[in-house]
């Protein structure tokens, strides 16, 4: 079983090959490789909107997984992959064809991420709120099937928070130099000197992510400037040695997730906050299954690990949910389980004895072709 990583760096110089694809490009893949500074590379993702867009990069990642991690012939093991609930039929069929034709696997299955997340939390029915890097999505699941008509998406997610952090650093004239580019440092509290010779902002994602986890906090009630000013400040030191205290801004930045009107440039925008994403999704489902959805709101995705996120969501949903509904929020305390819940759900599903009859076998593929995925993987 494998899930595609969201990013990889691609090297355009033929003389420095790590993983070469059919396109002639060479790739550096994996977390360790991405955190090493190299000239002539760009950071790319094979995915766009949760669907495979760059098939050469995706295939390079699969090759890397088999050669460096699984270390086994693809023909020896079945493969279970997760997919976005809105994945297109054409992309599903192309993936099925690639897996069977190129890797010659014995069996294959494609399952929606939200269904796997529900299984990971011991549920077959629930409302999965997934807030990752590119989007925040509410996905209703009923008896192990995604209810497509109830899916609600918002672009306000992790990348949005990262953008707000970068704007803050620019206003404060702070350089986000990653640790691996620091040879030595000394503690400084005066404004740091900026240079124009630093790599692009993608190189410094690790710094911004650490800042978000260490400093940012979601307010337990709608943001109020006066209340935020009274909150304790948090001290944070950049890898460069520059350090300062952060006060109201550490509450103001994540507030946009719940109240988009609070964000500069978004006033009057029709984007939904997290609480409204959940209630809108449930409201689009049949009235008979709404109690089951309110009773199992499953929180997943790396962006939900922001301090105070689940507490604020629980408070908002308690106010928005009909009085007759029993609300229950399900959020793992483990960051690993929150970030990789669909992988965990996949490992559970693939180990069930009753699941073994659900695989698309090589024989079924040979007889029915790539269209088999539409019939056997709803």
C-alpha atoms as one frame of an Amber mdcrd trajectory, in Angstrom:
protein
   0.000   0.000   0.000   1.305   3.438  -0.786   0.260   7.053  -0.798   2.002
   9.542  -3.043   4.099  12.175  -1.242   2.931  15.697  -1.948   6.232  17.074
  -3.162   9.542  16.182  -4.727  12.411  18.163  -6.166  13.236  17.693  -9.796
  16.743  18.040 -11.170  17.142  19.156 -14.752  20.837  18.369 -15.100  21.428
  14.971 -16.722  24.796  14.489 -15.039  23.367  14.311 -11.493  20.884  11.475
 -11.673  19.060  10.052  -8.636  15.824   8.688 -10.086  15.367   9.065 -13.823
  11.931   9.065 -15.448  10.746   8.321 -18.964  10.640  12.072 -19.618  14.430
  12.316 -19.280  14.159  14.361 -16.086  15.959  13.304 -12.937  14.404  13.498
  -9.494  15.523  13.855  -5.893  12.796  12.236  -3.792  12.073  11.905  -0.059
  12.209  14.229   2.926  15.954  13.912   3.477  16.768  14.684  -0.150  14.500
  17.739  -0.174  16.296  19.338   2.781  19.655  19.462   1.007  20.405  22.668
  -0.931  21.103  22.035  -4.636  21.528  24.268  -7.643  19.330  23.876 -10.705
  16.339  22.232  -9.035  12.719  23.180  -8.528  10.272  21.855  -5.955   7.239
  20.257  -7.591   4.243  18.150  -6.633   2.854  15.403  -8.852  -0.584  16.248
  -7.449  -2.936  19.131  -8.155  -6.164  19.482  -6.216  -5.513  16.033  -4.755
  -5.336  14.347  -8.175  -2.312  13.136 -10.145  -1.258  15.793 -12.648   2.404
  15.017 -13.378   2.448  11.316 -14.230   6.212  11.190 -14.841   6.934  12.547
 -11.360   4.339  10.222  -9.848   5.911   7.197 -11.536   9.356   8.294 -10.335
   8.007   8.330  -6.773   6.530   4.833  -7.136   9.857   3.585  -8.549  11.632
   5.167  -5.573   9.229   3.522  -3.100   9.790   0.069  -4.552  13.574   0.376
  -4.875  14.423   2.243  -1.655  11.678   1.348   0.830   9.694  -1.761  -0.083
  12.761  -3.394  -1.680  10.666  -6.072  -3.330   9.413  -6.904  -6.792   6.032
  -5.210  -7.515   4.663  -8.486  -8.879   4.848 -10.074  -5.414   2.338  -7.851
  -3.576  -1.152  -6.393  -4.164  -1.421  -2.579  -3.989  -4.058  -0.491  -2.211
  -3.994   3.230  -3.011  -6.032   6.115  -1.678  -7.607   8.767  -3.888  -9.373
  12.099  -3.546 -13.173  11.683  -3.398 -13.483  13.917  -6.487 -10.932  12.023
  -8.573 -11.997  11.791 -12.222 -12.838   8.564 -14.035 -10.100   9.185 -16.621
  -7.404   9.531 -13.946  -8.646   6.459 -12.062  -8.485   4.369 -15.210  -5.056
   5.716 -16.162  -3.697   4.855 -12.695  -5.174   1.354 -12.895  -3.578   0.830
 -16.294  -0.187   2.103 -15.081  -0.182  -0.114 -11.995  -1.128  -3.295 -13.840
   0.746  -2.762 -17.112   3.986  -1.181 -15.893   4.370  -2.792 -12.466   2.618
  -6.097 -13.182   1.056  -6.296  -9.726  -1.186  -9.267  -8.804  -4.132  -7.187
  -7.481  -5.178  -3.560  -7.033  -7.761  -1.499  -5.159  -8.531   2.216  -5.074
 -10.304   3.696  -2.041 -11.442   7.207  -1.110  -9.274   8.936   1.521 -12.298
   9.920   3.618 -13.517   6.315   3.820 -10.081   5.162   4.966  -9.942   7.948
   7.564 -13.328   6.868   8.907 -12.117   3.245   9.121  -8.964   4.390  10.938
 -11.210   5.927  13.591 -13.456   2.888  13.883 -16.357   4.384  11.954 -18.215
   3.424   8.778 -20.395   6.560   8.963 -19.245  10.062   9.813 -18.349  13.513
   8.558 -14.631  13.667   7.736 -13.159  17.163   8.046  -9.802  17.077   6.280
  -7.670  20.223   6.471  -4.309  19.732   4.808  -2.006  21.945   2.762  -4.127
  22.961  -0.216  -7.724  22.762   0.963 -10.119  22.135   3.830 -12.841  19.654
   2.913 -15.916  18.217   4.597 -16.741  14.760   3.216 -19.787  12.803   4.420
 -19.309   9.032   4.608 -22.266   6.663   5.049 -21.823   2.907   5.487 -18.357
   3.069   3.921 -19.354   5.128   0.877 -18.678   8.808   0.151 -21.796  10.913
  -0.448 -20.563  12.971  -3.388 -23.401  15.503  -3.264 -22.386  16.550   0.251
 -18.699  17.350  -0.367 -17.816  20.968   0.493 -14.343  22.427  -0.140 -12.571
  25.602   0.938  -9.119  26.834  -0.172  -8.435  28.122   3.350  -5.945  25.559
   4.658  -2.252  25.070   5.476  -0.854  26.895   2.437  -3.076  29.870   3.288
  -1.631  29.969   6.821   1.910  29.689   5.422   1.226  32.628   3.108   0.014
  34.701   6.070   3.210  33.809   7.962   5.405  34.821   5.015   3.606  38.169
   4.807   4.203  38.690   8.537   7.920  37.948   8.146   8.148  40.356   5.208
   6.473  43.098   7.255   8.912  42.429  10.117  11.865  42.189   7.695  12.732
  38.655   8.848  14.565  36.122   6.672  13.425  32.508   7.037  16.789  30.853
   6.435  16.494  27.072   6.981  18.802  25.353   9.526  20.844  23.480   6.914
  22.012  26.800   5.412  23.361  28.095   8.751  27.062  27.472   9.326  27.149
  29.406  12.620  24.912  31.863  14.390  24.660  34.322  17.233  21.534  35.473
  19.077  20.143  38.743  17.730  17.074  40.724  18.750  17.597  43.706  16.459
  16.046  43.637  12.994  17.800  41.088  10.799  19.585  42.049   7.622  17.839
  40.885   4.462  19.587  39.746   1.319  18.387  39.047  -2.189  20.549  35.961
  -2.688  18.365  33.463  -0.835  16.563  30.634  -2.634  12.833  30.766  -3.251
  10.303  30.540  -0.433   9.679  26.835  -1.096  13.151  26.136   0.294  12.079
  27.539   3.667   8.859  25.589   4.124  10.374  23.684   7.061  11.035  26.942
   8.946   7.506  28.241   8.424   5.981  24.900   9.434   7.983  24.891  12.661
   6.905  28.485  13.357   3.252  27.555  12.822   3.458  24.582  15.188   5.396
  26.477  17.872   3.784  29.921  17.846   0.337  30.027  16.235  -2.814  29.402
  18.236  -6.479  29.406  17.240  -8.549  31.604  19.545 -11.289  29.715  21.412
 -13.787  32.429  20.420 -14.083  34.917  17.517 -10.942  37.048  17.325 -10.961
  40.252  19.356  -7.966  42.589  19.103  -8.196  43.756  22.717  -8.477  40.217
  24.090  -5.623  39.027  21.857  -3.410  41.846  23.119  -3.798  40.492  26.675
  -2.765  36.960  25.720   0.719  35.765  26.747   3.390  36.261  24.106   5.448
  33.391  22.723   9.193  33.679  22.219  10.582  32.176  19.012  14.114  32.009
  17.646  14.775  31.697  13.926  17.518  29.303  12.727  19.533  32.416  11.842
  19.663  33.402  15.517  17.141  36.245  15.291  14.512  35.995  18.024  11.499
  37.998  19.147   8.178  37.704  20.972   4.888  37.221  19.135   1.613  38.434
  20.621  -1.715  39.189  18.929  -0.456  38.120  15.498  -0.148  34.495  16.619
  -3.942  34.452  17.115  -4.801  36.717  14.176  -3.112  34.590  11.482  -5.097
  31.328  11.998  -8.367  33.218  12.599  -8.919  33.347   8.839  -9.601  29.600
   8.840 -12.759  30.155  10.880 -13.642  33.722   9.885 -12.446  34.660   6.358
 -13.835  38.183   6.757 -11.107  38.792   9.344  -8.380  38.410   6.717  -7.040
  41.455   4.921  -8.177  41.322   1.307 -10.862  38.693   1.926 -13.618  40.923
   3.329 -16.828  40.386   1.382 -15.508  37.083   0.056 -17.928  34.150  -0.059
 -15.392  31.550   1.156 -16.611  29.471   4.079 -14.906  29.160   7.434 -14.231
  25.705   8.885 -17.408  25.588  10.977 -19.603  26.558   8.029 -17.864  23.978
   5.807 -18.996  21.230   8.199 -22.585  22.423   8.709 -23.076  23.144   4.993
 -21.896  19.651   4.085 -24.208  17.952   6.583 -27.095  20.160   5.463 -26.678
  18.871   1.899 -27.212  15.262   3.013 -30.460  13.383   3.602 -32.110  14.432
   6.845 -32.241  10.837   8.094 -28.454  10.413   8.188 -27.575  13.823   9.673
 -27.588  12.555  13.285 -24.935   9.981  12.342 -22.787  12.684  10.734 -23.039
  15.148  13.641 -22.340  12.253  16.008 -19.038  11.417  14.272 -17.210  14.521
  13.048 -13.736  13.131  12.344 -10.926  15.697  12.289  -7.871  14.874  10.175
  -5.051  16.557   8.252  -1.854  18.289   9.343  -3.458  21.738   9.460  -5.818
  20.613  12.250  -2.780  20.220  14.539  -2.697  23.992  15.103  -3.059  24.727
  18.818  -6.709  25.276  19.718  -8.118  24.109  16.347 -10.352  21.292  17.635
 -11.508  23.305  20.666 -12.622  26.205  18.450 -14.310  23.841  15.986 -16.177
  22.081  18.794 -17.365  25.435  20.151 -18.564  26.656  16.746 -20.362  23.430
  15.870 -22.061  23.381  19.281 -23.508  26.796  18.438 -24.441  25.967  14.831
 -25.792  22.410  15.184 -29.556  21.934  15.676 -30.434  21.429  19.373 -31.768
  17.942  18.630 -28.391  16.741  17.305 -25.830  15.050  19.543 -22.428  16.409
  18.546 -19.242  14.395  18.893 -15.821  15.446  17.616 -13.296  12.661  16.988
  -9.692  13.870  16.837  -6.686  11.686  17.575  -4.165  13.135  20.019  -1.353
  11.675  17.924  -0.004  13.954  15.193   1.034  10.881  13.190  -2.492   9.449
  13.283  -3.993  12.841  12.388  -1.683  13.352   9.399  -1.687   9.799   8.054
  -5.158   8.571   8.985  -5.979   7.398   5.453  -2.796   5.273   5.400  -3.725
   3.751   8.759  -7.262   3.074   7.524  -5.836   1.435   4.417  -3.645  -0.877
   6.481  -6.700  -1.909   8.509  -8.868  -2.456   5.432  -6.246  -4.478   3.545
  -5.777  -6.828   6.507  -9.467  -7.786   6.776 -10.369 -11.258   5.580 -13.641
  -9.965   4.118 -11.730  -7.453   1.979  -9.792 -10.064   0.007 -12.688 -10.611
  -2.413 -12.785  -6.890  -3.243  -9.392  -6.704  -4.980  -9.230  -6.226  -8.754
  -7.189  -9.280  -9.699  -4.752  -9.367 -12.618  -7.090 -11.814 -14.343 -10.064
  -9.452 -13.927  -7.995  -6.608 -15.342  -6.898  -8.702 -18.322 -10.522  -9.587
 -19.038 -12.248  -6.272 -18.264  -9.478  -3.736 -18.851  -8.968  -0.471 -16.984
 -12.744   0.010 -16.747 -12.705  -2.615 -13.978 -11.855   0.106 -11.464 -15.239
   1.802 -11.928 -17.063  -1.447 -11.265 -15.073  -2.721  -8.279 -13.873   0.507
  -6.602 -16.881   2.801  -6.011
